[in-house]
PDB file of C-alpha atoms in Angstrom:
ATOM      1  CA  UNK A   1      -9.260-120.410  12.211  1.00 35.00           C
ATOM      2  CA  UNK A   2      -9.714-117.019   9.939  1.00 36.00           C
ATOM      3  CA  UNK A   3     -10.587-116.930   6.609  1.00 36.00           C
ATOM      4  CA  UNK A   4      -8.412-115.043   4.273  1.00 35.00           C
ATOM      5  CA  UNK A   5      -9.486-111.562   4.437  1.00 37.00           C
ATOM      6  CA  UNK A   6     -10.929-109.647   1.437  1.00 32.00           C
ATOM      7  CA  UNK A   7      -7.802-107.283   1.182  1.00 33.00           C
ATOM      8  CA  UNK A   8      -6.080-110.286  -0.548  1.00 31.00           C
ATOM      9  CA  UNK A   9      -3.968-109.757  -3.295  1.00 33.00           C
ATOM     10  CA  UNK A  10      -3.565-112.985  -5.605  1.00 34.00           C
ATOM     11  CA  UNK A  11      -1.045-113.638  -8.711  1.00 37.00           C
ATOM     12  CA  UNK A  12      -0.675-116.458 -10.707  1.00 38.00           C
ATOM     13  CA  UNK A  13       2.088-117.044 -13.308  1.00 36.00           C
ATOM     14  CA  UNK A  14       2.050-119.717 -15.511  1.00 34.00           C
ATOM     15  CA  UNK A  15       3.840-121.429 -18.365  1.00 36.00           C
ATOM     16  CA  UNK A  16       1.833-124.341 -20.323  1.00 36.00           C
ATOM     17  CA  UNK A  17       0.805-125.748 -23.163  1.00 37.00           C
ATOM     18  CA  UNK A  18      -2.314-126.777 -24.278  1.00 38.00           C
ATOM     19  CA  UNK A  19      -3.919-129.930 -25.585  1.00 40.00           C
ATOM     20  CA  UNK A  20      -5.847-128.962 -28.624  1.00 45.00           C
ATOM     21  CA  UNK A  21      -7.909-132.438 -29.750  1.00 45.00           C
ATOM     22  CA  UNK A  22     -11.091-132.121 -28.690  1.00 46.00           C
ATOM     23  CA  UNK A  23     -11.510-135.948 -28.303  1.00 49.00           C
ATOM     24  CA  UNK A  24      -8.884-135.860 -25.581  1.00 47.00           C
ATOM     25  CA  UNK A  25     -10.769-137.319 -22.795  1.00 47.00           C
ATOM     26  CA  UNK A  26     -10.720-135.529 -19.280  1.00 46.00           C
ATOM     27  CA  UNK A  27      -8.116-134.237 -17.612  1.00 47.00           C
ATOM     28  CA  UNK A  28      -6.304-133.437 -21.064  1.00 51.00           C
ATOM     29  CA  UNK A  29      -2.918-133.598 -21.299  1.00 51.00           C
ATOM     30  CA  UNK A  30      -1.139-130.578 -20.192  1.00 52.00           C
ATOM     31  CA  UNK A  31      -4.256-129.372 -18.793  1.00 58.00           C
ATOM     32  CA  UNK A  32      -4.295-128.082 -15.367  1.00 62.00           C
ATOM     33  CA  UNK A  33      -6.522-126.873 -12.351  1.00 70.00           C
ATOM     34  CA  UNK A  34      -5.053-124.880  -9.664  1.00 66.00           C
ATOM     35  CA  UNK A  35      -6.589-123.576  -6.021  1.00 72.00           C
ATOM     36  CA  UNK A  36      -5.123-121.938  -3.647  1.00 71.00           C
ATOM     37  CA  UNK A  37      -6.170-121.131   0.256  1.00 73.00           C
ATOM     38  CA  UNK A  38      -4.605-119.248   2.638  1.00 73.00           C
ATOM     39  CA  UNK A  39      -5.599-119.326   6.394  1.00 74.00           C
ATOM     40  CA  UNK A  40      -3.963-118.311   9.593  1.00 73.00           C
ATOM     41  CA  UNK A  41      -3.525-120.955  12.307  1.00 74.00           C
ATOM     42  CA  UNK A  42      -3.449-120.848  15.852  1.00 75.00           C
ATOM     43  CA  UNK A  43      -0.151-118.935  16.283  1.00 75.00           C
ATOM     44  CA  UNK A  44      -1.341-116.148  14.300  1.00 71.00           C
ATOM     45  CA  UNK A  45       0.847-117.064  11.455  1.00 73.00           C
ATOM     46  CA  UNK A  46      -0.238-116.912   7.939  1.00 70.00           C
ATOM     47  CA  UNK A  47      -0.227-120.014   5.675  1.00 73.00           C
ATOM     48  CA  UNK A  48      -0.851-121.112   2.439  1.00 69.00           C
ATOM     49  CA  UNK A  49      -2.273-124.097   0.842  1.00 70.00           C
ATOM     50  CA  UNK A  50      -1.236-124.913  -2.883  1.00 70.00           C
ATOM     51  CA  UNK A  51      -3.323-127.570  -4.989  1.00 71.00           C
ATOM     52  CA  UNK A  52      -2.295-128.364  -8.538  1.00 68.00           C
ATOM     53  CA  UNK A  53      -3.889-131.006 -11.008  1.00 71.00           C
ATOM     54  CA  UNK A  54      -2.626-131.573 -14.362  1.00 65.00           C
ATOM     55  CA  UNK A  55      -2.974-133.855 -17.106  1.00 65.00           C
ATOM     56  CA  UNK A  56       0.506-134.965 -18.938  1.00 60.00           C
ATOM     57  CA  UNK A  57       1.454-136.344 -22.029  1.00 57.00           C
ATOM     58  CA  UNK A  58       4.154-138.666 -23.366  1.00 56.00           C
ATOM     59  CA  UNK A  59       6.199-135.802 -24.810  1.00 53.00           C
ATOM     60  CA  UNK A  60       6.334-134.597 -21.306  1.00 55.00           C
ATOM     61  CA  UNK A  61      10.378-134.160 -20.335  1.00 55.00           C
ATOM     62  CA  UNK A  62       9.647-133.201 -16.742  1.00 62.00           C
ATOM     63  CA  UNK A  63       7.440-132.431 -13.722  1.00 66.00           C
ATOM     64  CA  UNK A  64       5.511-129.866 -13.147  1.00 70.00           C
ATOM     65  CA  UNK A  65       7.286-127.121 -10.564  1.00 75.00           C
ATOM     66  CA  UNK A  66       4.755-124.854  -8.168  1.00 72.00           C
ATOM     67  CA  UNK A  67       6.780-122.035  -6.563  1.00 77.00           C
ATOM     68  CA  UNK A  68       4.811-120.297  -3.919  1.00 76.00           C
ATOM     69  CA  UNK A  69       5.642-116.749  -2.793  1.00 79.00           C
ATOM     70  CA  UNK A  70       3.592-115.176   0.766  1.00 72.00           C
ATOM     71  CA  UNK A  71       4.131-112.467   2.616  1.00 79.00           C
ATOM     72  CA  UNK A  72       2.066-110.130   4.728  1.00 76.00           C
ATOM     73  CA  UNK A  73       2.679-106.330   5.575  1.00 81.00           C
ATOM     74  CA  UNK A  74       0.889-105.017   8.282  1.00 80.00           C
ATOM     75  CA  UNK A  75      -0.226-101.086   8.488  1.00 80.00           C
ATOM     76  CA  UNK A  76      -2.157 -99.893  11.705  1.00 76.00           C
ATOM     77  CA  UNK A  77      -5.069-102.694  12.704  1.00 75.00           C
ATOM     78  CA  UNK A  78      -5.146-103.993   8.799  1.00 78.00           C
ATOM     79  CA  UNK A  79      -2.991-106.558   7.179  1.00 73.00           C
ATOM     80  CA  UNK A  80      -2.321-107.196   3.510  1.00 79.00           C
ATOM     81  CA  UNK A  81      -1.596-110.857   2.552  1.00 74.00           C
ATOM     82  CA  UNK A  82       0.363-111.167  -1.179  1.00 76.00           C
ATOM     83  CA  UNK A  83       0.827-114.745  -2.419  1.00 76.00           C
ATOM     84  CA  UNK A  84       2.640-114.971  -6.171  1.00 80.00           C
ATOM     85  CA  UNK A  85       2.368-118.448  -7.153  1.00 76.00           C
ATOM     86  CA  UNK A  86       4.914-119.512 -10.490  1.00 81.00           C
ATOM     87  CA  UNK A  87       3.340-122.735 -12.040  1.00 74.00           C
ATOM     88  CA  UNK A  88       6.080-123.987 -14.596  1.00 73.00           C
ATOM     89  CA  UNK A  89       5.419-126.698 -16.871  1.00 66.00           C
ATOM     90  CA  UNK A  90       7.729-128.806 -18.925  1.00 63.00           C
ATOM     91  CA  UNK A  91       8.330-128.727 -22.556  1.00 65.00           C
ATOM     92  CA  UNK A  92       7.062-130.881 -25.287  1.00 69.00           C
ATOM     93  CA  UNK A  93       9.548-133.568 -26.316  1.00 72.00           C
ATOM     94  CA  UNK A  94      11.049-132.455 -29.824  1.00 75.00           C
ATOM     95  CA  UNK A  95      10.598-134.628 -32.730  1.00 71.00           C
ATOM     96  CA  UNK A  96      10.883-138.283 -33.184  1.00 68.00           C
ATOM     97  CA  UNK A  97      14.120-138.165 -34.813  1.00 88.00           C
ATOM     98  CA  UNK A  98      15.888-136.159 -31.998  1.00 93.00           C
ATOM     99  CA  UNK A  99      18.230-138.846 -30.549  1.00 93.00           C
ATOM    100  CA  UNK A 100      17.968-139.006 -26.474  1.00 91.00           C
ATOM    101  CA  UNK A 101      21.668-138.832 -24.615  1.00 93.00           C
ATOM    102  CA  UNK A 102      21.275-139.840 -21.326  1.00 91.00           C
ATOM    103  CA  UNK A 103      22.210-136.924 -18.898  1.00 89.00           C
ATOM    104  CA  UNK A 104      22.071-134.290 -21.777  1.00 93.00           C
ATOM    105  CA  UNK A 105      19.575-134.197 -23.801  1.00 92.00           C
ATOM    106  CA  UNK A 106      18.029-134.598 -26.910  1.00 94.00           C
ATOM    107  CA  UNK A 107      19.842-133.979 -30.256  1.00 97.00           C
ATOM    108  CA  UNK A 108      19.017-133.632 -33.971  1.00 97.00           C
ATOM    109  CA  UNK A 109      21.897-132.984 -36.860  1.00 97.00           C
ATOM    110  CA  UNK A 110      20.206-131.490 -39.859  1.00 97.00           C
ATOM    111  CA  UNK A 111      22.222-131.909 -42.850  1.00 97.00           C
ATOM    112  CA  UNK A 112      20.410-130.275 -45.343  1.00 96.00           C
ATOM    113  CA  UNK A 113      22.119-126.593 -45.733  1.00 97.00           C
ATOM    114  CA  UNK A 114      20.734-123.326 -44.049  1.00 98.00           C
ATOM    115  CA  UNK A 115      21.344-120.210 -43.577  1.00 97.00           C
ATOM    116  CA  UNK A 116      21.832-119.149 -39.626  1.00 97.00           C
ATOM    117  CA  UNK A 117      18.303-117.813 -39.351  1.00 97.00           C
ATOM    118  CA  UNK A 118      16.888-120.785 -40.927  1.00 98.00           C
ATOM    119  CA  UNK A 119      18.597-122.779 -38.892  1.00 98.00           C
ATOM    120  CA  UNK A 120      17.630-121.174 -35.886  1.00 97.00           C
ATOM    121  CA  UNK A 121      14.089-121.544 -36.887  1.00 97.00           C
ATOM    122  CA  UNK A 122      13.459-124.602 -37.743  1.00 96.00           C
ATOM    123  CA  UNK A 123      15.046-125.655 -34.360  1.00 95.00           C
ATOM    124  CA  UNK A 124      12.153-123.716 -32.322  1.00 94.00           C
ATOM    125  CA  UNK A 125       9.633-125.162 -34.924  1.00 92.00           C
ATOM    126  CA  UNK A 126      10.888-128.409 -33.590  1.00 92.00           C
ATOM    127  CA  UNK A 127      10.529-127.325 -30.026  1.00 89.00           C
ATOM    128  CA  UNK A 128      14.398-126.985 -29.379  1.00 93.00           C
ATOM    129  CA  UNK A 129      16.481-124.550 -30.226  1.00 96.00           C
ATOM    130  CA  UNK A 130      19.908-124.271 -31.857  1.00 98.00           C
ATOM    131  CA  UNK A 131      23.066-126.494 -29.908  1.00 98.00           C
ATOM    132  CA  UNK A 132      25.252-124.596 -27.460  1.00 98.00           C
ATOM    133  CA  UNK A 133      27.941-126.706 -26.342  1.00 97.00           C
ATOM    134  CA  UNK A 134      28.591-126.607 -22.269  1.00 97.00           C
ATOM    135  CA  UNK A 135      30.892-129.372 -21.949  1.00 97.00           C
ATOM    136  CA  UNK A 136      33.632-131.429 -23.485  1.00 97.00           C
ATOM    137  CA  UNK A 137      31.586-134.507 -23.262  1.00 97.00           C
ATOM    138  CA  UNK A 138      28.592-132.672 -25.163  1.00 97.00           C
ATOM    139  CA  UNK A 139      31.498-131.975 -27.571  1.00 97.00           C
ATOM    140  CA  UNK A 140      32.958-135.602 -27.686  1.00 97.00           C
ATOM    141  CA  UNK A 141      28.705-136.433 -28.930  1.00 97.00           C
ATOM    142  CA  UNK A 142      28.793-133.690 -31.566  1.00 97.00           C
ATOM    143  CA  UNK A 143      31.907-135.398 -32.850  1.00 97.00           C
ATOM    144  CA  UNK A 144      30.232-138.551 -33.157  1.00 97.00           C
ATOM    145  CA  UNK A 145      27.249-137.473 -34.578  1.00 97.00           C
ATOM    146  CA  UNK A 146      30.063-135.885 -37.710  1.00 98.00           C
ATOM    147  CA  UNK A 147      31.275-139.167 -37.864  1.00 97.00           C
ATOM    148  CA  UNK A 148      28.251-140.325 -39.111  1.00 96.00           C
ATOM    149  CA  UNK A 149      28.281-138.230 -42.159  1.00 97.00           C
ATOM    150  CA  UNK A 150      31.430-138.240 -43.589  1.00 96.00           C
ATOM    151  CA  UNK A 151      30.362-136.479 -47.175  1.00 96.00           C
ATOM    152  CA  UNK A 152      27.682-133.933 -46.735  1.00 96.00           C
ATOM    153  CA  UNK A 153      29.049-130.593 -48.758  1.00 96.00           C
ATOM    154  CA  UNK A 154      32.011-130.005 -50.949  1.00 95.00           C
ATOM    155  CA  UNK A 155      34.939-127.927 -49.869  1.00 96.00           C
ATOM    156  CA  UNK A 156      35.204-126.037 -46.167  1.00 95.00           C
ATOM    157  CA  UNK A 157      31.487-126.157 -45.980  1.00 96.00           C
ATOM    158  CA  UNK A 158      31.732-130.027 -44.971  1.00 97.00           C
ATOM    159  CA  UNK A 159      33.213-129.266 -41.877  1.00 96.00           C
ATOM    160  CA  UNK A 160      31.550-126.265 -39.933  1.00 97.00           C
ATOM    161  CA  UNK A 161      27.941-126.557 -38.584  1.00 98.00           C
ATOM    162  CA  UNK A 162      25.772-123.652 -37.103  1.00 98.00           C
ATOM    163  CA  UNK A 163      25.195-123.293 -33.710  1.00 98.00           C
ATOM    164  CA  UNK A 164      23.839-121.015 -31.007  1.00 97.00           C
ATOM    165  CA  UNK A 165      26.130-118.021 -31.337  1.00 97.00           C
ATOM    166  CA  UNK A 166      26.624-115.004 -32.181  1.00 96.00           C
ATOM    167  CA  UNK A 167      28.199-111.953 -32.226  1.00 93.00           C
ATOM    168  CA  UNK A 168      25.739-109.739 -33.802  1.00 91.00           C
ATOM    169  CA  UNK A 169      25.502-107.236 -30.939  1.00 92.00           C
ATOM    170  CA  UNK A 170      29.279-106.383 -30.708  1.00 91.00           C
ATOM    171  CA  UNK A 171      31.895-107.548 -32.762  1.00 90.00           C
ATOM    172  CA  UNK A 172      33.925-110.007 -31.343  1.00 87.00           C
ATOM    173  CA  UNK A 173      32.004-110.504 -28.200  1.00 93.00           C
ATOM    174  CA  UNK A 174      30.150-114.078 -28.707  1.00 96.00           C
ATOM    175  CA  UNK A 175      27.229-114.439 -27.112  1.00 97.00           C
ATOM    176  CA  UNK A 176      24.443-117.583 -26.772  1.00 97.00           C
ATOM    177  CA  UNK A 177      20.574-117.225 -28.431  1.00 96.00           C
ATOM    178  CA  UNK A 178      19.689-116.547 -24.969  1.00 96.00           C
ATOM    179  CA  UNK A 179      22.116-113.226 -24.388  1.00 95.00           C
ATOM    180  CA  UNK A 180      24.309-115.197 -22.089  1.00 96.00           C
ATOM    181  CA  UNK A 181      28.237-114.818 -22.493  1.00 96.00           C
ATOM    182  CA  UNK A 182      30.558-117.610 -24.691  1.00 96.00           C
ATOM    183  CA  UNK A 183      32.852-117.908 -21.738  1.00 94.00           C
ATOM    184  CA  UNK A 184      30.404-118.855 -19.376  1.00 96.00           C
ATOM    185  CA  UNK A 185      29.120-121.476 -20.793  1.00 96.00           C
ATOM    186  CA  UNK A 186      31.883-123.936 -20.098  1.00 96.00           C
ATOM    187  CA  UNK A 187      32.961-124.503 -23.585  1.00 97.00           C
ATOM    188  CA  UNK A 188      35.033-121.747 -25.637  1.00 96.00           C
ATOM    189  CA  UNK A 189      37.399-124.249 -27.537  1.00 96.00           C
ATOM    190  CA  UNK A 190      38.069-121.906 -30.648  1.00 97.00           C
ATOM    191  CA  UNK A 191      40.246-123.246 -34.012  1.00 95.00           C
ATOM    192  CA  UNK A 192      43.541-121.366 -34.139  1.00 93.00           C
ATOM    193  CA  UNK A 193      42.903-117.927 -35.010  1.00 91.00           C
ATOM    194  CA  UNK A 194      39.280-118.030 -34.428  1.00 91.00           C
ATOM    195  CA  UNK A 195      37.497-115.653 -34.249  1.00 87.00           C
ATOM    196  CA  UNK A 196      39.175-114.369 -37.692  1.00 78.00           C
ATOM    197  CA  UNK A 197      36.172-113.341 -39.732  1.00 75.00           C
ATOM    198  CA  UNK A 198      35.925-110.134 -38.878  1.00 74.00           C
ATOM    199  CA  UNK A 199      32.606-108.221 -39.097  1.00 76.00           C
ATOM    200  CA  UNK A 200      31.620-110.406 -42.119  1.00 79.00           C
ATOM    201  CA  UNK A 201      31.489-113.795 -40.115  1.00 84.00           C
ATOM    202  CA  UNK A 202      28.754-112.848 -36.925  1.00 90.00           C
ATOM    203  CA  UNK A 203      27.633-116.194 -36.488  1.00 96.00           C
ATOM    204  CA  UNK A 204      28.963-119.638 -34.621  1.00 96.00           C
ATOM    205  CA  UNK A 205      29.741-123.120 -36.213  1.00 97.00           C
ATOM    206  CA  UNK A 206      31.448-126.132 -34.733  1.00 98.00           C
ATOM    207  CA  UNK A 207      33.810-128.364 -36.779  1.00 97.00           C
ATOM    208  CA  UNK A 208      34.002-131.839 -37.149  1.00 97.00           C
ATOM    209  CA  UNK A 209      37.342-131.741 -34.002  1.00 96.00           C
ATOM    210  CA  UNK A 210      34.977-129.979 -31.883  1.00 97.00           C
ATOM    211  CA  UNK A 211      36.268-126.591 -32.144  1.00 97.00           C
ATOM    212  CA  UNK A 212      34.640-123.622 -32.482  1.00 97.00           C
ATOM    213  CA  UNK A 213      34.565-120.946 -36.021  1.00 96.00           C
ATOM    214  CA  UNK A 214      32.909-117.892 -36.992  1.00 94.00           C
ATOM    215  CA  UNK A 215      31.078-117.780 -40.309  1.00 96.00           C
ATOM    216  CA  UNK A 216      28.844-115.321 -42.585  1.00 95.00           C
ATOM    217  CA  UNK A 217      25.348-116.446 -41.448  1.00 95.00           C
ATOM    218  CA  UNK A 218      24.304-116.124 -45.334  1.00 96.00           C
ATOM    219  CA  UNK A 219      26.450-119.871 -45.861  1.00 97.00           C
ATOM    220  CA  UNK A 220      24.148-122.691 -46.356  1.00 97.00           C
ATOM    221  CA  UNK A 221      25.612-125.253 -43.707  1.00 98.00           C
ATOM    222  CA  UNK A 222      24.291-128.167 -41.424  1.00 98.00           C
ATOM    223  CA  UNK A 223      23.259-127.446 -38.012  1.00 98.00           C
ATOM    224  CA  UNK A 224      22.592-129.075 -34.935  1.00 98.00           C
ATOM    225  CA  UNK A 225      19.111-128.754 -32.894  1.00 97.00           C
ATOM    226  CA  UNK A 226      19.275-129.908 -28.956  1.00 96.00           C
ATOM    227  CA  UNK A 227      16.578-129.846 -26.034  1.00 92.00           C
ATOM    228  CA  UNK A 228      18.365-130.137 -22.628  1.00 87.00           C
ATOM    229  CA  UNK A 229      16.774-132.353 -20.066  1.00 79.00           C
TER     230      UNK A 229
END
């Protein structure tokens, strides 16, 4: 058995969050220690050994991923061994008043009016982010969630809340907080003649059918917050 040799070149990537009360006994939640060993075995074949130990706490949604990455390039009598290993933790929970649906997530409907930004903020704040529909069942639990609040503004404005898109880039062409397209996100369900704001309406809201509007991001509206599984 050989021992790694000292041309090794080693890269971690990680995502994680960190415990912060110092009378957190150890391992702390979200905490983690990694090692890593790489060895070749008696076929002359490279290996390597992962190791990760982490704490976790109750807001945890979901394990803890290691992706491991070797190769080896070989020039003349000397080899170079690269290993990138991706450590990815979960998120955080949100809040105690997001509402768990089994199969797609957490939800929160904030009806207290904001503007789009705001919106969109307080969402992250919460550790979510704002909704963006993907199915016609997630619409069917945005409709009941409505239902629930029958009275909320006066006029149109009791009707549309914000949600995660936008067409702020280029007009007409709705896109998600995360850059990806409207259409492939499996739901697209506009109102009749939606889009029909024009370049004064850049950002999305869904009605109380399920459909989709556009809307000046300035309008104080509800919202909905989500955290997918």
């Amino acid at each position: 058995m050989f021992l790694l040799p000292s041309l090794l070149v080693f890269c971690v990537l990680f995502q994680c969050v960190v415990c912060n009360d110092a009378q957190c006994a150890l391992p702390r939640p979200n905490s983690f220690t990694f090692s890593i060993n790489s060895v070749r075995n008696l076929t002359g074949h490279w290996t390597a050994q992962v190791q990760l130990e982490h704490g976790a706490s109750r807001k945890d949604v979901g394990p803890w991923v290691a992706d491991i990455e070797h190769t080896t390039t070989t020039c003349e009598d000397s080899e170079s061994i690269h290993i990138v290993a991706t450590v990815t933790a979960p998120p955080q929970r949100p809040g105690g008043d997001y509402e768990l649906i089994p199969k797609l997530g957490y939800y929160k409907f904030h009806t207290s009016g904001k503007n789009w930004r705001e919106a969109r903020q307080i969402c992250e704040q919460e550790g979510a982010h704002l909704l963006i529909l993907n199915s016609e069942e997630e619409a069917g639990v945005i409709r009941s969630f409505w239902r629930r609040h029958p009275k909320l503004f006066d006029g149109w404005r009791n009707s549309c809340a914000y949600i995660g898109i936008h067409d702020e880039f280029v007009e007409g062409e709705y896109i998600t907080l995360f850059g990806e397209s409207l259409n492939a996100t499996g739901y697209a369900r506009w109102a009749k003649n939606e889009p029909g704001e024009g370049t004064s309406g850049n950002s999305g809201c869904v009605g109380r059918d399920g459909a989709l509007y556009d809307t000046n991001g300035f309008n104080h509206l509800a919202f909905f917050c989500e955290q997918e599984l």
